[in-house]
mmCIF file of C-alpha atoms in Angstrom:
data_model
loop_
_atom_site.group_PDB
_atom_site.id
_atom_site.type_symbol
_atom_site.label_atom_id
_atom_site.label_comp_id
_atom_site.label_asym_id
_atom_site.label_seq_id
_atom_site.Cartn_x
_atom_site.Cartn_y
_atom_site.Cartn_z
ATOM 1 C CA MET A 48 82.542 120.212 124.707
ATOM 2 C CA ASP A 49 82.984 123.192 126.993
ATOM 3 C CA VAL A 50 85.705 125.685 126.018
ATOM 4 C CA PHE A 51 86.993 125.805 129.588
ATOM 5 C CA ALA A 52 87.249 122.017 129.806
ATOM 6 C CA ALA A 53 89.110 121.932 126.499
ATOM 7 C CA LEU A 54 91.580 124.511 127.801
ATOM 8 C CA GLY A 55 92.240 122.451 130.922
ATOM 9 C CA ASP A 56 94.953 120.329 129.329
ATOM 10 C CA PRO A 57 98.454 121.802 128.866
ATOM 11 C CA VAL A 58 98.979 119.957 125.568
ATOM 12 C CA ARG A 59 95.791 121.474 124.161
ATOM 13 C CA ARG A 60 96.837 124.927 125.315
ATOM 14 C CA ALA A 61 100.210 124.426 123.602
ATOM 15 C CA LEU A 62 98.435 123.351 120.411
ATOM 16 C CA LEU A 63 96.330 126.516 120.521
ATOM 17 C CA ARG A 64 99.436 128.651 121.028
ATOM 18 C CA ARG A 65 101.012 127.036 117.990
ATOM 19 C CA LEU A 66 97.861 127.467 115.891
ATOM 20 C CA ALA A 67 97.720 131.134 116.899
ATOM 21 C CA GLN A 68 100.864 131.510 114.765
ATOM 22 C CA GLY A 69 99.092 130.087 111.728
ATOM 23 C CA PRO A 70 97.527 126.922 110.280
ATOM 24 C CA ALA A 71 99.356 123.632 110.719
ATOM 25 C CA ARG A 72 99.138 119.991 109.736
ATOM 26 C CA VAL A 73 98.726 117.285 112.344
ATOM 27 C CA VAL A 74 102.189 115.959 111.525
ATOM 28 C CA ASP A 75 103.689 119.418 112.207
ATOM 29 C CA LEU A 76 101.806 119.749 115.477
ATOM 30 C CA ALA A 77 102.854 116.257 116.568
ATOM 31 C CA ALA A 78 106.509 117.077 115.879
ATOM 32 C CA ASP A 79 106.356 119.745 118.608
ATOM 33 C CA HIS A 80 105.295 117.233 121.300
ATOM 34 C CA ASP A 81 106.523 113.994 122.818
ATOM 35 C CA ILE A 82 103.241 112.265 122.085
ATOM 36 C CA SER A 83 102.026 110.260 119.112
ATOM 37 C CA ARG A 84 100.149 111.676 116.131
ATOM 38 C CA PRO A 85 96.986 109.815 117.159
ATOM 39 C CA ALA A 86 97.224 111.433 120.612
ATOM 40 C CA VAL A 87 97.606 114.878 119.008
ATOM 41 C CA SER A 88 94.613 114.068 116.790
ATOM 42 C CA ARG A 89 92.555 113.220 119.879
ATOM 43 C CA HIS A 90 93.511 116.534 121.474
ATOM 44 C CA LEU A 91 92.598 118.331 118.255
ATOM 45 C CA LYS A 92 89.239 116.557 118.240
ATOM 46 C CA VAL A 93 88.512 117.873 121.746
ATOM 47 C CA LEU A 94 89.528 121.368 120.635
ATOM 48 C CA GLY A 95 87.370 120.995 117.533
ATOM 49 C CA ASP A 96 84.366 119.814 119.568
ATOM 50 C CA ALA A 97 84.768 122.943 121.700
ATOM 51 C CA GLY A 98 84.847 125.063 118.536
ATOM 52 C CA LEU A 99 88.374 126.293 119.215
ATOM 53 C CA VAL A 100 89.932 124.852 116.050
ATOM 54 C CA ALA A 101 88.686 124.027 112.593
ATOM 55 C CA GLY A 102 90.114 121.228 110.509
ATOM 56 C CA THR A 103 90.094 120.767 106.764
ATOM 57 C CA THR A 104 91.245 117.787 104.752
ATOM 58 C CA GLN A 105 93.638 118.466 101.909
ATOM 59 C CA GLY A 106 94.474 115.223 100.179
ATOM 60 C CA ARG A 107 95.599 112.784 102.856
ATOM 61 C CA GLU A 108 96.518 115.509 105.350
ATOM 62 C CA ARG A 109 94.426 117.310 107.909
ATOM 63 C CA HIS A 110 95.127 121.029 108.401
ATOM 64 C CA TYR A 111 93.985 122.913 111.489
ATOM 65 C CA THR A 112 93.401 126.591 112.185
ATOM 66 C CA LEU A 113 92.546 128.483 115.345
ATOM 67 C CA VAL A 114 89.011 129.881 115.682
ATOM 68 C CA PRO A 115 89.664 133.007 117.768
ATOM 69 C CA SER A 116 85.981 133.859 118.234
ATOM 70 C CA ALA A 117 85.551 130.661 120.264
ATOM 71 C CA LEU A 118 87.751 132.213 122.946
ATOM 72 C CA GLU A 119 85.213 134.985 123.641
ATOM 73 C CA PRO A 120 83.717 133.238 126.717
ATOM 74 C CA VAL A 121 87.210 133.036 128.201
ATOM 75 C CA ALA A 122 87.951 136.674 127.359
ATOM 76 C CA ASP A 123 84.600 137.708 128.853
ATOM 77 C CA LEU A 124 85.310 135.860 132.090
ATOM 78 C CA VAL A 125 88.805 137.319 132.373
ATOM 79 C CA ALA A 126 87.439 140.817 131.723
ATOM 80 C CA GLU A 127 84.701 140.320 134.306
ATOM 81 C CA LEU A 128 87.167 139.175 136.929
ATOM 82 C CA SER A 129 89.713 141.864 136.054
ATOM 83 C CA ASP A 130 87.240 144.751 136.100
ATOM 84 C CA ARG A 131 86.056 144.171 139.641
ATOM 85 C CA ALA A 132 86.001 147.326 141.710
ATOM 86 C CA PRO A 133 88.518 147.478 144.528
ATOM 87 C CA ARG A 134 87.146 146.448 147.921
ATOM 88 C CA ILE A 135 87.870 149.939 149.237
ATOM 89 C CA PRO A 136 86.289 152.641 147.055
ATOM 90 C CA GLN A 137 88.698 155.226 145.646
ATOM 91 C CA ARG A 138 86.892 158.066 147.460
ATOM 92 C CA VAL A 139 87.596 156.371 150.788
ATOM 93 C CA LEU A 140 91.275 156.015 149.902
ATOM 94 C CA GLY A 141 91.342 159.715 149.008
ATOM 95 C CA GLY A 142 89.867 160.556 152.408
ATOM 96 C CA LEU A 143 92.429 158.343 154.113
ATOM 97 C CA GLU A 144 95.238 160.105 152.261
ATOM 98 C CA LEU A 145 93.876 163.487 153.386
ATOM 99 C CA GLU A 146 93.700 162.308 157.006
ATOM 100 C CA VAL A 147 97.271 160.976 156.892
ATOM 101 C CA ARG A 148 98.518 164.333 155.567
ATOM 102 C CA ARG A 149 96.570 166.233 158.218
ATOM 103 C CA THR A 150 97.880 163.988 161.007
ATOM 104 C CA THR A 151 101.455 164.297 159.730
ATOM 105 C CA ARG A 152 101.136 168.090 159.570
ATOM 106 C CA ASP A 153 99.601 168.269 163.083
ATOM 107 C CA ARG A 154 102.313 166.066 164.582
ATOM 108 C CA ALA A 155 105.043 168.148 162.953
ATOM 109 C CA ALA A 156 103.446 171.311 164.374
ATOM 110 C CA ASP A 157 103.203 169.719 167.844
ATOM 111 C CA ARG A 158 106.882 168.724 167.726
ATOM 112 C CA GLN A 159 107.863 172.200 166.599
ATOM 113 C CA GLY A 160 105.785 173.743 169.409
ATOM 114 C CA ARG A 161 107.374 171.482 172.047
ATOM 115 C CA GLN A 162 110.821 172.280 170.708
ATOM 116 C CA LEU A 163 110.133 176.060 170.933
ATOM 117 C CA ARG A 164 108.820 175.722 174.502
ATOM 118 C CA THR A 165 111.902 173.695 175.476
ATOM 119 C CA GLU A 166 114.218 176.290 173.918
ATOM 120 C CA ARG A 167 112.435 179.155 175.749
ATOM 121 C CA LYS A 168 112.608 177.266 179.036
ATOM 122 C CA ASP A 169 116.329 176.613 178.564
ATOM 123 C CA ALA A 170 116.974 180.264 177.603
ATOM 124 C CA GLY A 171 114.943 181.734 180.453
#
């Protein structure tokens, strides 16, 4: 079973969140959901087949724990997608910022020059 396919179901994701807090019995996991124990067991089987959880039998009860290392493919994909370089390189943005400052400064100087010429014309 593929890790990504196993994570596709919201109930399975909720089970993983719960198991991230610590080991739990099937009966405890089933109590958190509006589905039957056999349905929770089926979800746990899918998670187990994907390597995301490990189950051990203690007497008549089955206890499950999260296997964090199985989430590495997901973490790798998220890191790959998150680390993408911006579409506009930073050096280009720096150049754009410089041009905006230069244009702003030039326009302010032009306005000041026009204002001085207007004042001289009015005074003269």
